[in-house]
Coordinates of C-alpha atoms in Angstrom, one line a residue:
Chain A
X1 CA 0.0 0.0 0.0
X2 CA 1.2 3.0 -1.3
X3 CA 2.4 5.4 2.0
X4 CA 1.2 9.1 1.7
X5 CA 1.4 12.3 3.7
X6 CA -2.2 13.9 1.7
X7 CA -5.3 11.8 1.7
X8 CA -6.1 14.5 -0.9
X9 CA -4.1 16.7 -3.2
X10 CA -5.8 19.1 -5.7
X11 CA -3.4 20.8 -8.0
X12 CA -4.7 24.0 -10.6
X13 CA -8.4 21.9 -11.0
X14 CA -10.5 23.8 -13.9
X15 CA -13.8 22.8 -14.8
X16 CA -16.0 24.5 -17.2
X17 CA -19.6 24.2 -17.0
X18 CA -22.4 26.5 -19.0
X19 CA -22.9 29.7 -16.2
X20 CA -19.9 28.0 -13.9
X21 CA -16.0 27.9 -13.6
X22 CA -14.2 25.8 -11.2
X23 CA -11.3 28.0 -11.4
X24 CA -8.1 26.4 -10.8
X25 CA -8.6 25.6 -7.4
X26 CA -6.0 24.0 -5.1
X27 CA -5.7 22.9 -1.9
X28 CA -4.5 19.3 0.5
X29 CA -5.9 17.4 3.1
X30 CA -3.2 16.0 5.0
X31 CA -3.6 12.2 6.1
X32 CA -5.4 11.9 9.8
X33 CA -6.8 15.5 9.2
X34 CA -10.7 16.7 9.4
X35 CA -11.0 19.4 6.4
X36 CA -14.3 21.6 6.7
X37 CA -14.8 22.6 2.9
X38 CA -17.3 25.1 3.7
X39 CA -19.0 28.0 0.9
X40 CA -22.2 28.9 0.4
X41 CA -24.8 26.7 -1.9
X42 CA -23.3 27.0 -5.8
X43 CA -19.7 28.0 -4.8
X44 CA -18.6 24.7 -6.1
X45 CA -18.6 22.6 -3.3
X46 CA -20.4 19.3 -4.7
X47 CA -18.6 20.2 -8.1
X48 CA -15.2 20.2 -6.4
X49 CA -16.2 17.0 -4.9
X50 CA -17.6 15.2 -7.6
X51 CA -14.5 15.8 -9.2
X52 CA -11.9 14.2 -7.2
X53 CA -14.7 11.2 -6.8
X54 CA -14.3 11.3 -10.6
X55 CA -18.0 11.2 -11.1
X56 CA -17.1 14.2 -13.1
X57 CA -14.3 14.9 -15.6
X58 CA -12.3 17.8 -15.0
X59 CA -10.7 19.9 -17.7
X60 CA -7.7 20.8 -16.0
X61 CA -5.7 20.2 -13.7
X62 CA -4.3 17.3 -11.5
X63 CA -6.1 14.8 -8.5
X64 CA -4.4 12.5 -6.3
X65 CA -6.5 10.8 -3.2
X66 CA -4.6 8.4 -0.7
X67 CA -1.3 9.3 -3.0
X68 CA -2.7 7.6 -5.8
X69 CA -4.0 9.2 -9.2
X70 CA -7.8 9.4 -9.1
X71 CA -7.7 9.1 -13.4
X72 CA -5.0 5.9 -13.2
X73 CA -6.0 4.1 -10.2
X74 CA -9.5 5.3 -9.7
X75 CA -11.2 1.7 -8.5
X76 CA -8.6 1.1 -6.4
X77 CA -8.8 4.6 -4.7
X78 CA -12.5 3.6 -4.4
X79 CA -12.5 0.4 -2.4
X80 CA -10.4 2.8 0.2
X81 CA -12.8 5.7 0.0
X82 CA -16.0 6.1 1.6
X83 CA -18.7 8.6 0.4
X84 CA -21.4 10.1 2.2
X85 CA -24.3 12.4 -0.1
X86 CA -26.0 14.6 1.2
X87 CA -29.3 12.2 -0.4
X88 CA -29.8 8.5 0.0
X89 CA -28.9 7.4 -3.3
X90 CA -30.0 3.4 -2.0
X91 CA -33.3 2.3 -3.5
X92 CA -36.8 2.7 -1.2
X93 CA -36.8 -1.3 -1.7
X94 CA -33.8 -2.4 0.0
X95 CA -33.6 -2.7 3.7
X96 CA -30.2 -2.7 6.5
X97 CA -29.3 -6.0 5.5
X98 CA -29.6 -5.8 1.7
X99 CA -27.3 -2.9 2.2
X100 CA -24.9 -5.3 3.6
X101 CA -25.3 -7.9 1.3
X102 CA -24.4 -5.2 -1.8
X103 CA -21.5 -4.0 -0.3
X104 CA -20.1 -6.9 0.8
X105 CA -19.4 -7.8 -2.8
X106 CA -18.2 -4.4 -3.3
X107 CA -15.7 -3.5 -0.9
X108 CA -12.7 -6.1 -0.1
X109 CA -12.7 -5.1 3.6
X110 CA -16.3 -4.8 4.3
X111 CA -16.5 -5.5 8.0
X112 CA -20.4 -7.5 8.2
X113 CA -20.0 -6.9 12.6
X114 CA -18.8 -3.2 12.3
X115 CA -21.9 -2.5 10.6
X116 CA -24.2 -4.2 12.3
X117 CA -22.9 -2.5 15.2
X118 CA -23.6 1.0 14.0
X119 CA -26.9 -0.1 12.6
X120 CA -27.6 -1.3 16.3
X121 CA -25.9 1.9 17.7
X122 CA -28.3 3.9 15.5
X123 CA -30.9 1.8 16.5
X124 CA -32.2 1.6 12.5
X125 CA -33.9 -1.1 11.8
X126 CA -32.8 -4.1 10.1
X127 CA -35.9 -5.3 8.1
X128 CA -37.6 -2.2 7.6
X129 CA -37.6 -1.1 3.7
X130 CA -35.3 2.0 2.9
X131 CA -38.3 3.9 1.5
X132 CA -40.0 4.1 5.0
X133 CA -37.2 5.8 6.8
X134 CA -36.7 9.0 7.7
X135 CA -34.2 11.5 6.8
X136 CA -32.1 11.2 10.0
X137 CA -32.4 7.7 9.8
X138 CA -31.2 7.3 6.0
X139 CA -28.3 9.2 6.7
X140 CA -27.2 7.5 9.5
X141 CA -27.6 4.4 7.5
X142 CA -25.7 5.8 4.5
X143 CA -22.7 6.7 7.8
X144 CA -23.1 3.0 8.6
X145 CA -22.3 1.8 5.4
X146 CA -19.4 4.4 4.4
X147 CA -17.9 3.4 7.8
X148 CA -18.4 -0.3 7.9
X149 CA -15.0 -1.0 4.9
X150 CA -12.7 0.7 7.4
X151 CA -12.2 3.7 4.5
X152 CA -8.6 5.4 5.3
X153 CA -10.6 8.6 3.7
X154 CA -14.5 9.8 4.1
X155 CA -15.7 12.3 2.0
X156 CA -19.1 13.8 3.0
X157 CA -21.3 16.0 0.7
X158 CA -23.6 18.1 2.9
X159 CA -24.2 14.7 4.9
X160 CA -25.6 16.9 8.1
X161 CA -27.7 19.3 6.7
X162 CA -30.9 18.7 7.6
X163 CA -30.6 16.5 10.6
X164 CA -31.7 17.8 13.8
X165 CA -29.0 19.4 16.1
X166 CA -29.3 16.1 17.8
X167 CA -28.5 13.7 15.5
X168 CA -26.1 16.0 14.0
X169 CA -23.9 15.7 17.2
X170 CA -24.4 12.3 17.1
X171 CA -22.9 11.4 13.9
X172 CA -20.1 14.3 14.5
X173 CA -19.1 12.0 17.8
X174 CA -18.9 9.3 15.5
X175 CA -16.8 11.0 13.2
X176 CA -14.3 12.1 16.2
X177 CA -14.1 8.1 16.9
X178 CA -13.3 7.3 13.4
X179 CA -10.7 9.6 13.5
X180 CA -8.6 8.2 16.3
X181 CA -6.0 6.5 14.5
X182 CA -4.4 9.6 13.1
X183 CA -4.8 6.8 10.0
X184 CA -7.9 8.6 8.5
X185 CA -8.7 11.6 7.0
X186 CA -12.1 13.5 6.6
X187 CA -13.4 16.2 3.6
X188 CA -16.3 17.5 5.1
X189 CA -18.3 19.6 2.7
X190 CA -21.0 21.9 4.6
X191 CA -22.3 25.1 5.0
X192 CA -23.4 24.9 8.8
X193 CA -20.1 26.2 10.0
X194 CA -21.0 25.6 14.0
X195 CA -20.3 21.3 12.9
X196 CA -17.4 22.5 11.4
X197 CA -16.2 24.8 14.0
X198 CA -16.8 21.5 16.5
X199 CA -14.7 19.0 14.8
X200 CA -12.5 20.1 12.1
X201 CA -9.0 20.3 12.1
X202 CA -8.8 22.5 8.7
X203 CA -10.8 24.8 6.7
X204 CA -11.4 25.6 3.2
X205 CA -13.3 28.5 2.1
X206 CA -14.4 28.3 -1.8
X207 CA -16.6 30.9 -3.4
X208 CA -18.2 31.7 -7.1
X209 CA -15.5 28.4 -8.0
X210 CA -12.2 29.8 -6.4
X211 CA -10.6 28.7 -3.3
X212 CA -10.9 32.0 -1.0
X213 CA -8.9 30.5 1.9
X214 CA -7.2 27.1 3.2
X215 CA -5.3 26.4 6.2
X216 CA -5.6 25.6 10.2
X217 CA -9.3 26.7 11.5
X218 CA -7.8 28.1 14.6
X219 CA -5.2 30.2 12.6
X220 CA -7.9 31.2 10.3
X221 CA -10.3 32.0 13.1
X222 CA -7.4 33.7 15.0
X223 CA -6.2 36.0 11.7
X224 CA -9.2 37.5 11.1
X225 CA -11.6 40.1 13.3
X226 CA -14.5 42.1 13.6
X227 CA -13.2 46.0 14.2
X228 CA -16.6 48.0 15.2
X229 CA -15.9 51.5 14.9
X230 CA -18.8 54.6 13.9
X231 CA -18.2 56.4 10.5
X232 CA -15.3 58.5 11.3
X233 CA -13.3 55.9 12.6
X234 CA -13.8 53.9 9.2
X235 CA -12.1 56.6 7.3
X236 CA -9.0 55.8 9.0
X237 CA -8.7 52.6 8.4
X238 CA -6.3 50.9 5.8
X239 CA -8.4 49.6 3.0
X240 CA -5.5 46.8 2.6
X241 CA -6.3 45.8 5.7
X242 CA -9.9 45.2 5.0
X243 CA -12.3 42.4 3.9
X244 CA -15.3 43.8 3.5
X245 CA -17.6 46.7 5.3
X246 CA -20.9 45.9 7.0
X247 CA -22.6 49.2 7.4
X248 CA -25.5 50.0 9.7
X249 CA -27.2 52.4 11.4
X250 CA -24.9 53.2 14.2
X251 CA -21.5 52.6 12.2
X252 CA -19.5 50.0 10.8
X253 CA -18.3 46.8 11.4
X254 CA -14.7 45.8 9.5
X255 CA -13.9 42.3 8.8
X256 CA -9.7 42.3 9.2
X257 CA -7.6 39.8 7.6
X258 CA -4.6 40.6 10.0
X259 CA -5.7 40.9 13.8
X260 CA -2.6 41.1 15.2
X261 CA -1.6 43.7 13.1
X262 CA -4.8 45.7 13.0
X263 CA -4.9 45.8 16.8
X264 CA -1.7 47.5 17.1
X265 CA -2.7 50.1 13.5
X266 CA -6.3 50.8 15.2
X267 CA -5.6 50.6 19.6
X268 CA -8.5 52.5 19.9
X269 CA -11.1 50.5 18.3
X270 CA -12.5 47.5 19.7
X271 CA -11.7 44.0 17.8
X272 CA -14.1 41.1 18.1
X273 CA -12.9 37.4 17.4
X274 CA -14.8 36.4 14.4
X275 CA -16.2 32.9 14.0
X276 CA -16.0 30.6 10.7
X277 CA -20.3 31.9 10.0
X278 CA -18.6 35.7 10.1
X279 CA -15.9 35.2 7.9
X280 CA -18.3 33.4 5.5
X281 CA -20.2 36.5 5.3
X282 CA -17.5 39.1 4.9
X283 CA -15.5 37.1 1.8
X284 CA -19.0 36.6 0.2
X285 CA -19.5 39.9 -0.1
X286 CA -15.9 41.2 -0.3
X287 CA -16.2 42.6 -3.9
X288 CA -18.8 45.0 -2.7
X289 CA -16.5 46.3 -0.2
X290 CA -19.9 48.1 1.8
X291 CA -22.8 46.1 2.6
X292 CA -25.7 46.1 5.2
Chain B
X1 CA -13.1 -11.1 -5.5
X2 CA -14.6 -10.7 -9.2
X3 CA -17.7 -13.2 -8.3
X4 CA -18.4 -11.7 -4.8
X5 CA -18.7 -8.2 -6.8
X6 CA -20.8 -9.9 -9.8
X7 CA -22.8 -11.8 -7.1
X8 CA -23.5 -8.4 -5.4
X9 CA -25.0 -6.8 -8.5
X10 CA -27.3 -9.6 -9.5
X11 CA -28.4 -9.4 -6.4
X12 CA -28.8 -5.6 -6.5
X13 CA -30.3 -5.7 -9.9
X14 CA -32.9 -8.5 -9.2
X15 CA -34.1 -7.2 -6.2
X16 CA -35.0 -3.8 -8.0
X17 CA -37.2 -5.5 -10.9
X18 CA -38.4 -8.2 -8.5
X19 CA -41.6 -7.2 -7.4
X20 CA -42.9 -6.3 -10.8
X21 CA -41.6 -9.3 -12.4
X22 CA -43.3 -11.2 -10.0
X23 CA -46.8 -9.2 -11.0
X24 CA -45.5 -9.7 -15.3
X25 CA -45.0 -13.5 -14.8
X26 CA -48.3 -14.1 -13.2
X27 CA -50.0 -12.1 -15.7
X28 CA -48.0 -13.5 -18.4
X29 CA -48.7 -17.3 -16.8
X30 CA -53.1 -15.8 -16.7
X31 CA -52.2 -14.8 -20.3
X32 CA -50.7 -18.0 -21.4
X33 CA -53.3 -19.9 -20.0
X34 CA -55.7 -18.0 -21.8
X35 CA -54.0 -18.9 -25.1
X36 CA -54.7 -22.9 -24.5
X37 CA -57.8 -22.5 -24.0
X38 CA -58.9 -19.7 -26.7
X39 CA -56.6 -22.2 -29.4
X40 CA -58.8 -25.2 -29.3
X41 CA -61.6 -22.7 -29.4
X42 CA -60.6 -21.0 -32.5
X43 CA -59.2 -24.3 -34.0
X44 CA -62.6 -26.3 -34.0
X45 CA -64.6 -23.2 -34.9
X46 CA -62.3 -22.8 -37.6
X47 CA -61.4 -18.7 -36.8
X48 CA -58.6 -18.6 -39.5
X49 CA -59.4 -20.6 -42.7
X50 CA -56.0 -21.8 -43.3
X51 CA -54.2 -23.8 -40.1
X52 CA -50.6 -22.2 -41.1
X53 CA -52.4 -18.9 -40.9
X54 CA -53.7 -19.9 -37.5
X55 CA -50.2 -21.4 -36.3
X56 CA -48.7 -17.6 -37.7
X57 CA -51.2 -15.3 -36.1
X58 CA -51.0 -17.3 -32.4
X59 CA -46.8 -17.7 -33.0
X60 CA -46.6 -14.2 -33.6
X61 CA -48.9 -12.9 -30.7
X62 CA -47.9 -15.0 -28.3
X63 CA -43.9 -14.3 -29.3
X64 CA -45.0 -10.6 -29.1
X65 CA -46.5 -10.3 -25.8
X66 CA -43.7 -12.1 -24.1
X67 CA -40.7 -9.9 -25.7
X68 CA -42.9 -6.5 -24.5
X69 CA -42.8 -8.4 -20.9
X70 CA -39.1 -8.1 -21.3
X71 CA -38.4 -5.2 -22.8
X72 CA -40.2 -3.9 -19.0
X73 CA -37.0 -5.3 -17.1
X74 CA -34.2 -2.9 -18.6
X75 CA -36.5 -0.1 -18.2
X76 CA -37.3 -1.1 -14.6
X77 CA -33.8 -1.3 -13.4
X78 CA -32.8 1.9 -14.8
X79 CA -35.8 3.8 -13.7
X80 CA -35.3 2.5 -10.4
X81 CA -31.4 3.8 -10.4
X82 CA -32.6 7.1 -11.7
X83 CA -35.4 7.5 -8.9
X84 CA -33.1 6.0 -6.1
X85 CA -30.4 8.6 -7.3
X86 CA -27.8 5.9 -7.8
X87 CA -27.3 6.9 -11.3
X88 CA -26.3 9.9 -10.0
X89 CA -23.7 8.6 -7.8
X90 CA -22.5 5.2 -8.8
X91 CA -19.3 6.5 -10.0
X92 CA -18.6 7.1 -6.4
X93 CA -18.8 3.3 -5.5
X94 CA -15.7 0.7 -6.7
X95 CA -17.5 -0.9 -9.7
X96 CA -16.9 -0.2 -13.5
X97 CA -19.5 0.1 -15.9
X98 CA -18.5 -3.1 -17.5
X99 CA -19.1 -5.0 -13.8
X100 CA -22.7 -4.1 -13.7
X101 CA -23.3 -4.1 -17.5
X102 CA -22.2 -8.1 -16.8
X103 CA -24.6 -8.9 -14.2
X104 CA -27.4 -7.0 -15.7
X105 CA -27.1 -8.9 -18.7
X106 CA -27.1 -12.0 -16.7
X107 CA -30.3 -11.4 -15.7
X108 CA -31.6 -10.6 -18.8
X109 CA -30.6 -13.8 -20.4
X110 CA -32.0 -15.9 -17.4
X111 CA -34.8 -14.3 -18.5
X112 CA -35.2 -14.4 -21.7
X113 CA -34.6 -18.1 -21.3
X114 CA -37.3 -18.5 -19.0
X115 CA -39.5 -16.6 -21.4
X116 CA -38.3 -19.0 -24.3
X117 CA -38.9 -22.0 -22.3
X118 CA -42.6 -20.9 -21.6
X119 CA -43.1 -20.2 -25.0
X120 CA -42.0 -23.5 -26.1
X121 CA -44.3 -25.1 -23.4
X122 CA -47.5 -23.3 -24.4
X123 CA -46.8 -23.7 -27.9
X124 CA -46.1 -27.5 -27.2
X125 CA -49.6 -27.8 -25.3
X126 CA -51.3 -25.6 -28.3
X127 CA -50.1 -27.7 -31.3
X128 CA -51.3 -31.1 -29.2
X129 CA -54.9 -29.4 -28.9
X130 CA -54.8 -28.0 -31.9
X131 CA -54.7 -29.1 -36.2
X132 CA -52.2 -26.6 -35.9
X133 CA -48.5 -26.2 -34.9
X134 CA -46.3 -23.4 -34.2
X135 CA -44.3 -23.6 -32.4
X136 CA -40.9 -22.9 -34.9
X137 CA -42.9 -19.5 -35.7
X138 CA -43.1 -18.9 -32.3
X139 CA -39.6 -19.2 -31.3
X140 CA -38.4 -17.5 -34.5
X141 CA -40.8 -14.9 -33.7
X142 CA -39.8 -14.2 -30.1
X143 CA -36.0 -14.6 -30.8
X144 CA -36.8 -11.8 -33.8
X145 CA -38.3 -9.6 -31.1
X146 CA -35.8 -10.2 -29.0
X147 CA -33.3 -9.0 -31.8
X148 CA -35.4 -5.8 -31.9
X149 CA -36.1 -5.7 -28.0
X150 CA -31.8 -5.6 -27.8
X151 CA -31.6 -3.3 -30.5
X152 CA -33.9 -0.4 -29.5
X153 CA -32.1 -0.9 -26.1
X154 CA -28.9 -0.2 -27.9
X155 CA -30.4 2.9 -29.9
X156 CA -31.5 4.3 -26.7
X157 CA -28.8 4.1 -24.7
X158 CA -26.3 4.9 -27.6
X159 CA -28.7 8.1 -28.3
X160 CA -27.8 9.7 -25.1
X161 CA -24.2 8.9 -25.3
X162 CA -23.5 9.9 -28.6
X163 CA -25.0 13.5 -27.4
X164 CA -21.8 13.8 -25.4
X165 CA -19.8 13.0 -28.4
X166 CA -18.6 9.3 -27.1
X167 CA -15.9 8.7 -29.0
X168 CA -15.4 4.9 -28.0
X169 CA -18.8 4.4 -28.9
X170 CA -17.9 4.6 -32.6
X171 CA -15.4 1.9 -32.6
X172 CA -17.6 -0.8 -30.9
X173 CA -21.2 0.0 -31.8
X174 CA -21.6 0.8 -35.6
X175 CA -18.9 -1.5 -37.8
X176 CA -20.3 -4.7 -35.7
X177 CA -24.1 -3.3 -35.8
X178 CA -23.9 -2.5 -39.5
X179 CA -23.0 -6.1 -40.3
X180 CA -25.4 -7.4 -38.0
X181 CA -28.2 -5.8 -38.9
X182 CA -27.2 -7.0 -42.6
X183 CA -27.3 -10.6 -41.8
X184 CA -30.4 -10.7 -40.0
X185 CA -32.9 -8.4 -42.2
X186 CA -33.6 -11.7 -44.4
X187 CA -34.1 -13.4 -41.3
X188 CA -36.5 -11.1 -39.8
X189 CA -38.5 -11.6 -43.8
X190 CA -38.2 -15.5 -43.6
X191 CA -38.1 -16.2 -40.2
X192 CA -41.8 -14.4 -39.8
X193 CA -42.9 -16.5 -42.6
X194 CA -41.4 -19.6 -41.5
X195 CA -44.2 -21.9 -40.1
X196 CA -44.6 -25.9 -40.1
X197 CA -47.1 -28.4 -40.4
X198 CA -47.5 -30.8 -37.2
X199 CA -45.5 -33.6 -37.1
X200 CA -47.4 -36.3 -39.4
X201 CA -48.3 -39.3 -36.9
X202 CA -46.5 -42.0 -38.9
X203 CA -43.0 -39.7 -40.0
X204 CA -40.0 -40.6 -38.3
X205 CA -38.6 -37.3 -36.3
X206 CA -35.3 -37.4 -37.5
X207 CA -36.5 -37.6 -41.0
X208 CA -38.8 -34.4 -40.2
X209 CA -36.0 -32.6 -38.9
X210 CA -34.3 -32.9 -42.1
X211 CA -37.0 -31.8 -43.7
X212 CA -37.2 -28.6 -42.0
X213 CA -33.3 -28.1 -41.7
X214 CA -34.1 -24.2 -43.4
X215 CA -36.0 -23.4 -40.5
X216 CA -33.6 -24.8 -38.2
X217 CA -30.8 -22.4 -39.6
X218 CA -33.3 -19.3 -39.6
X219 CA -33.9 -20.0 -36.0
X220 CA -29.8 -20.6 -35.4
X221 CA -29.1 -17.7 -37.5
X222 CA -31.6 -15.6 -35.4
X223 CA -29.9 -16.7 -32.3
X224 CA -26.4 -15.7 -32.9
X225 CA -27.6 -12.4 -34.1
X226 CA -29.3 -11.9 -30.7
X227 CA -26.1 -12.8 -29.1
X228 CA -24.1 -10.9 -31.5
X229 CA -26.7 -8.2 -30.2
X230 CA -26.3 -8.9 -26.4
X231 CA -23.2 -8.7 -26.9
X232 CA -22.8 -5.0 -27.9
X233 CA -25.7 -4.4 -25.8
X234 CA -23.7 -5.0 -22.9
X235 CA -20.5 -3.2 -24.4
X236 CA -23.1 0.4 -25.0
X237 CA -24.6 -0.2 -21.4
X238 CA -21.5 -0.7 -20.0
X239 CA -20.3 2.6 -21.4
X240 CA -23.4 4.3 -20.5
X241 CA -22.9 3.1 -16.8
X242 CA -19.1 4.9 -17.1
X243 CA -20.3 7.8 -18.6
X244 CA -19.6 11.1 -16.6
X245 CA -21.0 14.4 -16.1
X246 CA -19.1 16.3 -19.1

């Protein structure tokens, strides 16, 4: 087995679609890491995604998942990859155990007692027909399955949006446990920041097809701030410095990309932490410099 | 490895047309049934003139009904894919389009033999009720449709492919379907004019079946086309199953 320090590389990736551009987008998710690939709905998340699962073929550009190329040695890549949509894509007609019965041919390391411990754990049942589920309970079933072949990489498409906050922390414990080994690696695509604020180690910020920002979450989180200043105050500050302006009625608030640096330029103003929801909102809207 | 993967995707594939072939084969069986007892009927109050005509008209309708039975199960897996969302995401799982295409087609054959089996049986039980025997049209009848049944599943799938400008598609479908489609239009003319008389009581069999040998080779003839057919079949819905988002 081939050793690797990225479960995923993504070098220059370009694809062209009528009304879209995935523009040359880069980034790594280094093995045993959690990477929160967060932007908001159309920025090219399920795109990038569908790409490197090669259900898609890109235009440009160069793949390589578990240091293998995804083009080359794509089925074997996929008996070591797990894949989590954000919909069921099993038919209403199979139940738990038919789930097992397809896989088992499918993956060489499909584990028949890890699953039907996490079916047990999820409390699903085993005879019950897909089609009378319910949403919580399909994707849990759909996390059973993508964790039952001991994947060394799990890529998840929106898997937790529209679970309740409870079964969302559920399956985001589970996730933490798959993770122990340092052996695994998560791409977690999502655009309810607060999950990815919980559990991942590294973010990735992509908007209108480019990457905006990759790196550490906490050095992320800690590089950027909310200066809140009245109109004045604005004036003074370095438009390099700045992100983007929210305006309202009482002043402004400054999204910084340099805390450090802007608490020492602006000592009088007061500068908020921001979370990963805040600088969300200040990149989207970063070519309009003022918004409300 | 290979079979455990092949074994998984019958399995997948039969579960999903299961339940309404269950439904098809009790109608067809309701249908069949029907047929023996209409035959006699018709025969003794003389509904067609001439007994050949009679042996053509039941081949052919009979033949005809159980080919649209099957042409239900391709269409039944693949809807089912598309409504599941599988098509959409298949490509995410570690199977190539040339896995499934195998075990889809495996189906198919097992039942389109079954079919051809309760053909032969109904026409069997037919001709002994009957001044009339078919069953030759009816096997060269059903193996045509089948022929045509395999074909418009090639058209359709090739149709959407050749949209996104499949290349491949070139090399494998058109060369072999042109000379296919050569060597079995006269089939298609003789064998749907091919009928027998019943087997005379005091003719020795072997003697009748080299009588008869023309009709043999029509039906032979017929048969490799439709594997010559399944065969590319599986190679266009294979490709179909690989195809990507472009």
């Amino acid at each position: 087995m081939t050793e690797y320090e990225n479960a995923i590389e993504i070098k220059g990736v370009t694809k062209y679609y009528d009304g879209f551009t995935l523009d040359n987008i880069s980034f790594d998710v280094p093995k045993g890491c959690i990477m929160g690939f967060i932007g908001q709905n159309g920025a090219g998340k399920t795109t990038t995604i569908r790409s490197l699962l090669r259900i898609t073929d890109i235009n440009s550009g160069e793949i390589r998942l578990l240091g293998l190329d995804h083009i080359k040695d794509e089925t074997a890549i996929k008996k070591r990859i797990a894949v989590v949509f954000d919909e069921l894509p099993f038919h209403d007609v199979f139940n738990a155990r038919d789930m097992a019965r397809i896989f088992e041919g499918m993956y060489p390391e499909w584990d028949n007692a890890a699953y039907m411990q996490y079916i047990e754990r999820f409390q699903l049942p085993v005879k019950k027909k897909i089609g009378q589920f319910s949403k919580g309970m399909k994707m849990k079933l759909q996390i059973a399955c993508a964790l039952s072949h001991n994947a060394e990489l799990l890529v998840m498409d929106e898997a937790t949006t529209g679970l309740d906050p409870v079964v969302r922390d559920e399956i985001l414990h589970i996730f933490m446990e798959y993770l122990q080994n340092g052996e695994r690696s998560i791409l977690m695509s999502s655009h309810i920041t607060s999950d990815l604020e919980k559990i991942a180690d590294m973010v990735t910020f992509i908007d209108k097809g480019k990457i905006l920002l990759t790196g550490y979450k906490d050095e992320i989180i800690e590089q950027h701030g909310i200066i809140k200043c009245n109109k004045e105050k604005l004036q003074e500050i370095d438009s390099g410095d700045i992100v983007s302006i929210r305006t309202n009625n009482f002043g402004a608030e400054v999204m910084v990309n340099d805390r450090e640096n802007a608490s020492y330029k602006y000592r009088d103003c007061v500068i908020d932490p921001a979370s990963l929801d805040d600088i969300m909102l200040y990149y989207v809207h970063r070519d309009m410099k003022e918004w409300s | 490895m290979m079979d455990a993967l092949n074994r998984s995707l019958r399995f997948r594939d039969f579960s999903l047309i299961k339940r309404n072939l269950k439904l098809r084969t009790i109608l067809l069986g309701c249908f069949l049934l029907m047929m023996c007892l209409i035959a006699p009927l018709m025969s003794a109050g003389g509904f067609l003139s001439d007994d050949d005509l009679s042996g053509m008209f039941f081949g052919i309708v009979i033949a005809a009904f159980l080919a649209a039975f099957l042409t239900n199960v391709e269409y039944d897996a693949d809807k089912a894919d598309e409504d599941a969302g599988w098509k959409r995401c298949r490509l995410a799982f570690p199977y190539s389009g040339t896995d499934h295409a195998a075990a889809r087609y495996q189906i198919k054959t097992v039942i389109m033999f079954i079919y051809g089996g309760l053909l032969f049986l109904c026409s069997v039980v037919i001709s002994a009720l009957c001044r009339f025997s078919f069953t030759g049209t009816a096997i060269n009848c059903y193996l045509l449709f089948l022929c045509l049944l395999e074909l418009s599943c090639i058209v359709r799938r090739s149709a959407g492919m050749l949209l996104h400008e499949h290349r491949q598609l070139k090399r494998i479908l058109i060369v072999p379907a042109s000379l296919l489609l050569l060597l079995w239009v006269p089939s298609l003319l003789r064998g749907l004019l091919q009928n027998e008389p019943a087997l005379p009581d005091n003719t020795d069999p072997i003697t009748y079946l080299a009588e008869h040998i023309g009709a043999l080779y029509i039906t032979l003839l017929t048969f490799v086309i439709l594997c010559g057919l399944l065969y590319v079949g599986r190679k266009v819905t294979a490709l179909e199953f690989d195809r990507r988002d472009s």
